[in-house]
Short mmCIF file of C-alpha atoms and ligand atoms in Angstrom, two decimals:
data_model
loop_
_atom_site.label_atom_id
_atom_site.label_comp_id
_atom_site.label_asym_id
_atom_site.label_seq_id
_atom_site.Cartn_x
_atom_site.Cartn_y
_atom_site.Cartn_z
CA MET A 26 -0.49 -4.50 2.36
CA ASN A 27 -1.55 -7.40 0.17
CA VAL A 28 2.06 -7.71 -1.01
CA TYR A 29 3.22 -7.86 2.62
CA ASP A 30 0.50 -10.40 3.51
CA ALA A 31 1.37 -12.59 0.52
CA GLU A 32 5.04 -12.62 1.52
CA ARG A 33 4.08 -13.57 5.06
CA MET A 34 1.93 -16.42 3.74
CA ALA A 35 4.99 -17.74 1.91
CA ASP A 36 7.05 -17.36 5.12
CA ILE A 37 4.58 -19.35 7.22
CA LEU A 38 4.28 -22.10 4.62
CA ALA A 39 8.05 -22.50 4.18
CA PRO A 40 8.57 -24.71 7.27
CA VAL A 41 5.96 -27.19 6.00
CA GLY A 42 7.78 -27.52 2.69
CA TYR A 43 6.28 -24.96 0.32
CA VAL A 44 8.46 -22.81 -1.92
CA LEU A 45 7.37 -20.12 -4.39
CA THR A 46 6.94 -21.06 -8.05
CA ASP A 47 7.21 -18.69 -10.99
CA THR A 48 4.00 -19.82 -12.66
CA PRO A 49 0.82 -21.51 -11.41
CA ASP A 50 1.36 -24.44 -13.79
CA ASP A 51 3.54 -26.50 -11.49
CA ALA A 52 2.20 -25.23 -8.16
CA ASP A 53 0.74 -27.61 -5.58
CA LEU A 54 -1.15 -24.73 -4.01
CA VAL A 55 -2.35 -21.54 -5.68
CA ILE A 56 -3.40 -18.70 -3.36
CA LEU A 57 -5.24 -15.74 -4.85
CA ASN A 58 -4.77 -12.88 -2.40
CA THR A 59 -7.64 -10.56 -3.20
CA CYS A 60 -8.77 -6.94 -2.89
CA HIS A 61 -12.37 -5.81 -2.32
CA ILE A 62 -11.86 -2.03 -2.36
CA ARG A 63 -13.52 -1.46 -5.73
CA GLU A 64 -15.84 -3.61 -7.81
CA LYS A 65 -13.30 -4.10 -10.59
CA ALA A 66 -10.73 -5.63 -8.23
CA ALA A 67 -13.32 -7.91 -6.64
CA GLU A 68 -14.69 -9.16 -9.98
CA LYS A 69 -11.21 -10.00 -11.22
CA VAL A 70 -11.07 -12.83 -8.68
CA TYR A 71 -13.63 -14.87 -10.58
CA SER A 72 -11.93 -14.51 -13.94
CA ASP A 73 -8.57 -15.44 -12.36
CA LEU A 74 -10.21 -18.40 -10.64
CA GLY A 75 -11.51 -19.62 -14.01
CA ARG A 76 -7.96 -19.64 -15.36
CA VAL A 77 -6.51 -21.47 -12.37
CA ARG A 78 -9.33 -23.99 -12.50
CA ARG A 79 -8.31 -25.04 -16.01
CA ILE A 80 -4.79 -25.80 -14.76
CA LYS A 81 -6.20 -27.71 -11.80
CA SER A 82 -8.50 -29.79 -14.04
CA ALA A 83 -5.63 -30.72 -16.33
CA ARG A 84 -3.64 -31.98 -13.36
CA VAL A 85 -6.13 -34.23 -11.52
CA GLU A 86 -4.57 -37.38 -12.94
CA THR A 87 -0.98 -36.40 -12.19
CA GLU A 88 -0.37 -34.14 -9.21
CA PRO A 89 -3.50 -32.63 -7.68
CA MET A 90 -3.50 -28.89 -7.08
CA MET A 91 -5.22 -26.96 -4.30
CA ILE A 92 -6.77 -23.52 -4.82
CA ALA A 93 -7.21 -20.95 -2.05
CA VAL A 94 -8.85 -17.53 -2.03
CA ALA A 95 -7.38 -15.20 0.61
CA GLY A 96 -7.77 -11.52 1.48
CA CYS A 97 -10.69 -9.15 1.55
CA VAL A 98 -12.89 -10.70 -1.15
CA ALA A 99 -12.63 -13.96 0.82
CA GLN A 100 -13.58 -12.08 3.99
CA ALA A 101 -16.53 -10.30 2.38
CA GLU A 102 -17.93 -13.08 0.22
CA GLY A 103 -16.88 -16.26 2.08
CA GLU A 104 -19.45 -18.95 1.38
CA GLU A 105 -20.52 -17.18 -1.85
CA ILE A 106 -17.12 -17.99 -3.39
CA LEU A 107 -17.57 -21.67 -2.62
CA LYS A 108 -21.00 -21.55 -4.27
CA ARG A 109 -19.76 -19.77 -7.40
CA ALA A 110 -16.51 -21.73 -7.57
CA PRO A 111 -17.02 -25.13 -5.88
CA TYR A 112 -13.55 -26.28 -7.01
CA VAL A 113 -11.93 -23.89 -4.49
CA ASP A 114 -10.38 -25.76 -1.53
CA MET A 115 -9.78 -22.93 0.98
CA VAL A 116 -11.28 -19.51 1.66
CA PHE A 117 -9.76 -17.37 4.41
CA GLY A 118 -9.72 -13.70 5.38
CA PRO A 119 -6.79 -11.34 6.00
CA GLN A 120 -6.69 -12.02 9.76
CA THR A 121 -6.45 -15.83 9.71
CA TYR A 122 -3.56 -16.66 7.41
CA HIS A 123 -1.25 -17.56 10.31
CA ARG A 124 -3.36 -20.75 10.45
CA LEU A 125 -2.36 -21.70 6.91
CA PRO A 126 -0.27 -24.82 7.73
CA GLU A 127 -3.15 -26.22 9.76
CA MET A 128 -5.69 -25.19 7.07
CA VAL A 129 -3.65 -26.91 4.36
CA ALA A 130 -3.51 -30.11 6.45
CA ARG A 131 -7.26 -29.90 7.04
CA ALA A 132 -8.00 -29.30 3.35
CA HIS A 133 -6.01 -32.46 2.49
CA ARG A 134 -8.01 -34.49 5.02
CA LEU A 135 -11.46 -33.11 4.28
CA ALA A 136 -13.73 -33.88 1.38
CA GLY A 137 -15.24 -30.36 1.53
CA ALA A 138 -13.62 -26.94 1.54
CA VAL A 139 -12.03 -25.04 4.45
CA LEU A 140 -13.67 -21.70 5.30
CA GLU A 141 -12.03 -19.37 7.86
CA THR A 142 -13.57 -15.90 7.85
CA ASP A 143 -14.12 -15.25 11.54
CA PHE A 144 -12.06 -12.51 13.14
CA PRO A 145 -9.86 -14.51 15.52
CA VAL A 146 -9.14 -13.36 19.08
CA GLU A 147 -5.42 -13.96 18.66
CA SER A 148 -3.21 -11.65 16.58
CA LYS A 149 -1.74 -13.36 13.53
CA PHE A 150 1.49 -11.42 14.09
CA ASP A 151 2.16 -13.44 17.26
CA PHE A 152 2.42 -16.57 15.10
CA LEU A 153 4.36 -15.40 12.06
CA PRO A 154 8.09 -16.04 11.70
CA GLN A 155 10.61 -13.23 11.07
CA PRO A 156 10.17 -12.29 7.39
CA SER A 157 12.75 -13.61 4.97
CA ALA A 158 14.36 -10.51 3.44
CA LYS A 159 17.41 -11.94 1.72
CA GLY A 160 18.51 -9.93 -1.29
CA ARG A 161 16.06 -7.12 -0.57
CA THR A 162 16.93 -3.46 -0.30
CA SER A 163 13.40 -2.32 0.46
CA ALA A 164 10.67 -4.01 2.50
CA PHE A 165 7.18 -3.46 3.88
CA LEU A 166 6.40 -3.76 7.57
CA THR A 167 2.79 -3.80 8.77
CA VAL A 168 2.47 -1.91 12.06
CA GLN A 169 -1.27 -1.25 12.11
CA GLU A 170 -4.31 -2.84 10.57
CA GLY A 171 -8.01 -2.25 10.27
CA CYS A 172 -10.09 0.88 10.41
CA ASP A 173 -12.68 2.43 12.73
CA LYS A 174 -13.34 5.51 10.59
CA PHE A 175 -16.27 4.27 8.50
CA CYS A 176 -15.97 6.55 5.48
CA THR A 177 -19.32 6.00 3.77
CA PHE A 178 -17.72 4.72 0.53
CA CYS A 179 -15.32 2.22 2.07
CA VAL A 180 -15.38 -1.52 2.81
CA VAL A 181 -12.15 -1.64 4.82
CA PRO A 182 -13.74 -1.55 8.32
CA TYR A 183 -15.85 -4.57 7.33
CA THR A 184 -13.13 -6.61 5.63
CA ARG A 185 -9.98 -5.85 7.66
CA GLY A 186 -11.85 -5.36 10.93
CA ALA A 187 -11.26 -2.98 13.85
CA GLU A 188 -8.10 -0.92 14.31
CA PHE A 189 -5.21 -2.84 15.82
CA SER A 190 -1.60 -1.78 16.45
CA ARG A 191 1.26 -4.25 16.79
CA PRO A 192 3.24 -3.91 20.02
CA VAL A 193 6.31 -1.70 19.82
CA ASP A 194 8.89 -4.42 20.62
CA GLN A 195 7.47 -6.70 17.90
CA VAL A 196 7.76 -3.92 15.31
CA ILE A 197 11.27 -2.96 16.37
CA SER A 198 12.53 -6.50 16.35
CA GLU A 199 11.07 -7.09 12.87
CA ALA A 200 12.70 -3.85 11.67
CA ARG A 201 16.06 -4.81 13.18
CA GLY A 202 15.84 -8.23 11.53
CA LEU A 203 15.17 -6.58 8.16
CA ALA A 204 18.09 -4.17 8.59
CA ALA A 205 20.38 -7.05 9.59
CA ALA A 206 19.35 -8.88 6.40
CA GLY A 207 20.48 -5.87 4.33
CA VAL A 208 17.24 -3.93 3.96
CA ARG A 209 17.95 -0.17 3.66
CA GLU A 210 14.40 1.12 3.36
CA ILE A 211 11.20 0.16 5.14
CA THR A 212 7.66 1.29 4.48
CA LEU A 213 5.47 1.09 7.56
CA LEU A 214 2.01 -0.08 6.61
CA GLY A 215 -1.47 0.33 8.00
CA GLN A 216 -4.94 1.22 6.73
CA ASN A 217 -4.70 4.07 9.22
CA VAL A 218 -1.01 3.90 9.89
CA ASN A 219 -0.82 7.26 11.65
CA ASN A 220 -3.37 6.18 14.23
CA TYR A 221 -0.72 3.72 15.45
CA HIS A 222 -0.94 3.21 19.22
CA GLY A 223 1.74 0.66 20.02
CA ASN A 224 1.77 -1.00 23.39
CA THR A 225 5.17 -0.72 25.04
CA GLY A 226 4.43 -2.85 28.08
CA GLY A 227 4.88 0.39 30.06
CA CYS A 228 2.28 2.99 30.84
CA ALA A 229 1.99 5.02 27.63
CA ASP A 230 1.43 3.77 24.10
CA TRP A 231 3.72 5.02 21.37
CA SER A 232 2.40 7.09 18.49
CA LEU A 233 3.67 6.68 14.94
CA GLY A 234 5.91 9.76 15.32
CA ARG A 235 7.56 8.24 18.39
CA LEU A 236 7.97 4.88 16.65
CA ILE A 237 9.57 6.51 13.60
CA ALA A 238 12.03 8.38 15.81
CA GLU A 239 13.11 5.04 17.34
CA LEU A 240 13.35 3.24 13.98
CA GLY A 241 15.39 6.15 12.64
CA ASP A 242 18.19 5.09 15.02
CA ILE A 243 18.50 1.54 13.70
CA ASN A 244 21.84 1.08 12.04
CA GLY A 245 21.62 0.51 8.29
CA LEU A 246 17.99 1.60 8.04
CA ASP A 247 18.48 4.73 5.96
CA ARG A 248 15.01 5.29 4.67
CA ILE A 249 11.64 5.20 6.38
CA ARG A 250 8.26 5.74 4.74
CA TYR A 251 4.72 5.12 5.92
CA THR A 252 1.38 4.62 4.23
CA THR A 253 -1.62 5.15 4.32
CA SER A 254 -2.44 8.03 6.61
CA TYR A 255 -5.68 9.62 7.59
CA PRO A 256 -5.40 13.44 7.58
CA ALA A 257 -7.34 14.04 10.80
CA ASP A 258 -4.98 11.70 12.71
CA VAL A 259 -1.73 13.50 11.83
CA ASP A 260 -0.48 14.67 15.24
CA LYS A 261 2.32 16.94 16.47
CA ALA A 262 4.72 14.04 17.07
CA LEU A 263 4.38 12.93 13.46
CA ILE A 264 4.94 16.43 12.12
CA ALA A 265 7.99 16.70 14.41
CA ALA A 266 9.32 13.39 13.01
CA HIS A 267 9.25 14.95 9.53
CA ARG A 268 11.45 17.73 10.90
CA ASP A 269 13.76 15.69 13.16
CA VAL A 270 14.25 12.22 11.69
CA PRO A 271 16.63 12.37 8.71
CA ALA A 272 15.68 8.83 7.62
CA LEU A 273 12.02 9.82 7.21
CA MET A 274 11.73 10.51 3.49
CA PRO A 275 10.33 13.82 2.22
CA TYR A 276 7.45 12.18 0.40
CA LEU A 277 4.03 11.66 1.92
CA HIS A 278 0.95 9.90 0.64
CA LEU A 279 -1.97 11.65 2.34
CA PRO A 280 -5.41 10.77 0.95
CA VAL A 281 -7.81 13.71 0.70
CA GLN A 282 -10.52 12.08 -1.51
CA SER A 283 -12.25 15.35 -2.48
CA GLY A 284 -11.77 19.13 -2.39
CA SER A 285 -15.43 19.84 -1.63
CA ASP A 286 -16.56 20.19 1.98
CA ARG A 287 -20.06 19.04 1.05
CA VAL A 288 -18.70 15.83 -0.41
CA LEU A 289 -16.15 15.32 2.40
CA LYS A 290 -19.01 15.56 4.88
CA ALA A 291 -21.14 13.06 2.96
CA MET A 292 -18.10 10.78 2.89
CA ASN A 293 -17.82 11.10 6.71
CA ARG A 294 -14.19 12.18 6.33
CA ARG A 295 -14.02 14.26 9.55
CA HIS A 296 -11.89 16.97 7.89
CA THR A 297 -12.59 19.90 5.60
CA ALA A 298 -10.57 21.03 2.60
CA ASP A 299 -9.20 23.88 4.72
CA ASP A 300 -8.18 21.47 7.51
CA TYR A 301 -6.21 19.64 4.86
CA ARG A 302 -4.61 22.86 3.57
CA ARG A 303 -3.56 23.81 7.10
CA LEU A 304 -2.16 20.37 7.75
CA VAL A 305 -0.07 20.48 4.59
CA ALA A 306 1.21 23.93 5.55
CA ASN A 307 2.30 22.58 8.96
CA LEU A 308 4.00 19.57 7.39
CA ARG A 309 5.79 21.79 4.88
CA ALA A 310 6.90 24.12 7.66
CA ALA A 311 8.52 21.08 9.30
CA ARG A 312 9.97 19.69 6.05
CA PRO A 313 10.07 22.32 3.28
CA ASP A 314 10.99 19.88 0.50
CA LEU A 315 8.07 17.55 1.30
CA ALA A 316 6.35 16.22 -1.83
CA LEU A 317 2.78 15.01 -1.53
CA SER A 318 0.66 12.42 -3.23
CA THR A 319 -2.95 11.56 -2.51
CA ASP A 320 -6.04 9.44 -3.22
CA LEU A 321 -9.03 10.99 -4.96
CA ILE A 322 -12.52 9.74 -5.72
CA VAL A 323 -14.62 11.34 -8.46
CA GLY A 324 -18.36 10.91 -8.85
CA PHE A 325 -19.23 10.26 -5.22
CA PRO A 326 -23.09 10.33 -4.92
CA GLY A 327 -24.31 13.91 -5.20
CA GLU A 328 -21.00 15.32 -6.49
CA SER A 329 -21.85 18.36 -8.65
CA ASP A 330 -19.72 20.08 -11.29
CA ARG A 331 -18.94 22.70 -8.66
CA ASP A 332 -17.81 20.04 -6.14
CA PHE A 333 -15.61 18.47 -8.78
CA GLN A 334 -14.12 21.87 -9.61
CA ASP A 335 -13.27 22.25 -5.89
CA THR A 336 -11.29 19.01 -6.16
CA MET A 337 -9.46 20.25 -9.25
CA ASP A 338 -8.66 23.53 -7.48
CA LEU A 339 -7.31 21.77 -4.39
CA VAL A 340 -5.17 19.44 -6.50
CA ALA A 341 -3.62 22.42 -8.28
CA GLU A 342 -3.18 24.40 -5.08
CA ILE A 343 -1.47 21.64 -3.11
CA GLY A 344 0.56 20.69 -6.17
CA PHE A 345 0.33 16.92 -5.67
CA VAL A 346 3.15 15.19 -7.51
CA GLY A 347 1.28 11.91 -7.72
CA ALA A 348 -2.09 10.40 -6.94
CA TYR A 349 -4.27 7.36 -7.13
CA SER A 350 -7.55 8.55 -8.58
CA PHE A 351 -10.70 6.49 -8.93
CA LYS A 352 -14.27 6.61 -10.14
CA TYR A 353 -16.56 6.07 -7.18
CA SER A 354 -17.50 2.40 -7.02
CA PRO A 355 -20.57 1.44 -4.94
CA ARG A 356 -19.60 -1.27 -2.45
CA PRO A 357 -22.13 -3.67 -0.93
CA GLY A 358 -23.01 -2.88 2.68
CA THR A 359 -21.61 0.68 2.67
CA PRO A 360 -23.93 3.69 3.26
CA ALA A 361 -22.93 5.52 0.06
CA ALA A 362 -23.94 2.57 -2.11
CA ILE A 363 -27.61 3.21 -1.33
CA MET A 364 -27.45 7.02 -1.42
CA GLU A 365 -29.71 8.65 -3.96
CA SER A 366 -28.20 10.81 -6.68
CA GLN A 367 -25.59 8.31 -7.84
CA VAL A 368 -23.51 10.00 -10.52
CA ASP A 369 -23.82 8.93 -14.13
CA GLU A 370 -21.02 6.64 -15.35
CA ALA A 371 -20.23 8.94 -18.32
CA VAL A 372 -19.89 11.95 -16.01
CA LYS A 373 -17.54 9.99 -13.73
CA LYS A 374 -15.47 8.98 -16.73
CA ASN A 375 -15.09 12.57 -17.97
CA ARG A 376 -14.21 13.89 -14.53
CA LEU A 377 -11.62 11.18 -14.00
CA ALA A 378 -10.01 11.94 -17.37
CA ALA A 379 -9.82 15.68 -16.59
CA LEU A 380 -8.40 15.01 -13.13
CA GLN A 381 -5.81 12.55 -14.39
CA GLU A 382 -4.71 14.99 -17.08
CA LEU A 383 -4.07 17.64 -14.43
CA LEU A 384 -2.28 15.15 -12.18
CA SER A 385 0.02 13.91 -14.91
CA LEU A 386 0.88 17.49 -15.85
CA GLN A 387 1.85 18.19 -12.26
CA GLN A 388 3.88 14.99 -12.08
CA SER A 389 5.75 15.89 -15.30
CA LYS A 390 6.42 19.38 -13.99
CA PHE A 391 7.85 17.96 -10.77
CA ASN A 392 10.03 15.48 -12.66
CA SER A 393 11.29 18.19 -15.05
CA ALA A 394 12.22 20.42 -12.12
CA CYS A 395 14.63 17.69 -10.95
CA VAL A 396 16.74 17.84 -14.13
CA GLY A 397 20.19 19.22 -13.40
CA ASN A 398 19.91 18.44 -9.68
CA GLU A 399 21.59 15.70 -7.70
CA LEU A 400 19.37 13.21 -5.91
CA ASP A 401 20.15 10.32 -3.57
CA VAL A 402 18.97 7.15 -5.24
CA LEU A 403 18.56 3.79 -3.52
CA LEU A 404 19.58 1.38 -6.28
CA ASP A 405 17.58 -1.81 -6.00
CA GLY A 406 17.77 -3.76 -9.23
CA HIS A 407 18.69 -4.13 -12.89
CA GLY A 408 16.96 -2.02 -15.50
CA ARG A 409 15.62 -3.13 -18.87
CA HIS A 410 18.85 -2.37 -20.76
CA SER A 411 22.13 -4.10 -20.12
CA GLY A 412 24.39 -2.24 -17.69
CA GLN A 413 21.42 -0.27 -16.43
CA LEU A 414 20.37 -0.11 -12.78
CA ILE A 415 17.13 1.20 -11.36
CA GLY A 416 16.27 2.75 -8.03
CA ARG A 417 14.13 5.26 -6.20
CA SER A 418 14.70 8.91 -5.36
CA PRO A 419 13.67 10.24 -1.93
CA PHE A 420 10.46 11.36 -3.69
CA MET A 421 9.65 7.83 -4.92
CA GLN A 422 10.55 8.64 -8.52
CA ALA A 423 11.91 5.69 -10.50
CA VAL A 424 15.45 6.53 -11.59
CA HIS A 425 17.58 4.64 -14.11
CA VAL A 426 21.33 4.94 -14.56
CA SER A 427 24.22 3.12 -16.23
CA ALA A 428 26.30 1.91 -13.31
CA PRO A 429 28.08 -1.23 -12.08
CA SER A 430 25.94 -3.99 -10.51
CA ASP A 431 27.83 -3.93 -7.24
CA LEU A 432 26.08 -0.64 -6.46
CA ILE A 433 22.76 -2.47 -5.98
CA GLY A 434 21.76 -1.99 -2.36
CA SER A 435 23.58 1.35 -2.09
CA ILE A 436 22.30 4.88 -1.86
CA VAL A 437 24.20 6.85 -4.48
CA THR A 438 24.07 10.55 -5.29
CA LEU A 439 23.22 10.82 -8.98
CA ARG A 440 22.87 13.67 -11.42
CA ILE A 441 19.44 13.82 -13.03
CA ASP A 442 19.79 14.29 -16.80
CA GLU A 443 16.33 13.73 -18.22
CA ALA A 444 12.74 13.61 -17.05
CA HIS A 445 10.24 11.15 -18.53
CA PRO A 446 6.54 10.98 -17.61
CA ASN A 447 7.09 8.16 -15.10
CA SER A 448 10.81 8.08 -14.48
CA LEU A 449 14.09 9.98 -14.43
CA ALA A 450 17.30 9.21 -16.31
CA ALA A 451 20.47 9.87 -14.33
CA SER A 452 24.22 9.58 -14.59
CA VAL A 453 27.02 9.06 -12.14
CA PRO A 454 28.49 12.55 -11.58
CA GLU A 455 32.05 13.04 -12.91
CA LYS A 456 33.41 13.62 -9.44
CA TRP A 457 32.25 10.15 -8.30
CA LYS A 458 33.80 8.34 -11.21
CA THR A 459 37.30 8.45 -9.81
CA GLN A 460 36.45 8.35 -6.18
CA ARG A 461 33.18 6.47 -5.79
CA ALA A 462 31.23 7.91 -2.94
CA ILE A 463 28.60 5.65 -1.54
CA ALA A 464 26.34 6.76 1.25
N1 SAH B 521 -7.15 4.78 4.73
C1 SAH B 521 -7.32 5.49 3.49
C2 SAH B 521 -8.14 4.66 2.52
C3 SAH B 521 -7.39 3.53 1.87
S1 SAH B 521 -8.35 2.66 0.65
C4 SAH B 521 -8.01 6.79 3.78
O1 SAH B 521 -8.34 7.05 4.92
O2 SAH B 521 -8.25 7.59 2.91
C5 SAH B 521 -7.49 3.18 -0.78
C6 SAH B 521 -8.23 4.17 -1.64
O3 SAH B 521 -9.20 3.54 -2.43
C7 SAH B 521 -8.99 5.22 -0.88
O4 SAH B 521 -8.18 6.24 -0.39
C8 SAH B 521 -10.00 5.71 -1.89
O5 SAH B 521 -9.49 6.78 -2.66
C9 SAH B 521 -10.19 4.48 -2.78
N2 SAH B 521 -11.52 3.90 -2.52
C10 SAH B 521 -11.95 3.29 -1.40
N3 SAH B 521 -13.23 2.92 -1.54
C11 SAH B 521 -13.63 3.32 -2.78
C12 SAH B 521 -14.85 3.24 -3.50
N4 SAH B 521 -15.94 2.69 -2.98
N5 SAH B 521 -14.87 3.75 -4.76
C13 SAH B 521 -13.77 4.33 -5.30
N6 SAH B 521 -12.59 4.43 -4.66
C14 SAH B 521 -12.52 3.94 -3.41
#
């Protein structure tokens, strides 16, 4: 979502004359778009700020530079950033960046810094232009933001605010615009994307399943994905979309966090490990080739060896083909941060290593099983070697192939020849060489 937000910031600044630069050295404005989810991400802001400050100092005499901190660290720490880094000109949260042109003008006028961390009444989406998507084959589209779940480990409800769904017509027109600009794949975004409740202007809101069915009919939009979902909010319409919408890709990121019911309860997750197993069974009944990835936290306060083993067992049983896994990181203002029985750092480290070993084994196994098969690959750029193109399989695997550049932007059926830990090597099947078939 930060990638999407950053692109939208560039879009809204374009009419007032800003263009993207490749390096901060010649930028008139540097915006650090920040993440507060774990301590490591949040701390990085200050080291990055130190680096940008040096560039700013060197430029005072020539062309002055402005520095802004955006995103969730800005939202959470606000004034604190200005105290720790008084050379910062603007601090604004994830819900106010539509005001950027006005904020930039104000920062130029003012002697002091601009601080905008209130949650505004208006929706930023009502003020943003249609995204520029030229030359893109794949794009993000935020449909939902914020979270009302209050998992005890998580800062999102405090930094992104309450759940909000963009109206259906706004989403559809943005998706149509992307498809018209040549985008073949969109990933619908939201902190709780499957709790989407889009206003239609009519009587009933649309769920995510209903929205996906509609987007699946847009010409040129061949691939739809969505992230991140909350297991307890997966409803029948969404499961049906996995069965009925061919554009909906057979790969789902569905965070489970832990395999232990005791830990899930302490996390306030509102689902048990068995609920999750049942849900996966229903999804697989609808889409038998569905591959799953997840998010996992190790070392949540009170997590015992037994609890951790439950997580390992669930990971093996579901057969996740990918995952983001993290050591629990206490976040200021969240209930878990002040729970007793915080887990020792060394224990967290060992558990994370064991978990990641299992996950990478499963990922390798999944990649190896693809060798010899044909997969549809959306080619979206040049690879590292000359004549090489890269793309994504339906299962999000990176695939590289020697093929002509004019295939970029196409979905091509390729033969998978080799599996590497993080990618697949493919070739154009013999039968396509004479008569090139492009989906
Ligand atoms: N909406 C998602 C959460 C997205 S946040 C959900 O309902 O599960 C992205 C991931 O960061 C989370 O899934 C979680 O695995 C991880 N995370 C969030 N807070 C964390 C914390 N305090 N410590 C470690 N990992 C955390």
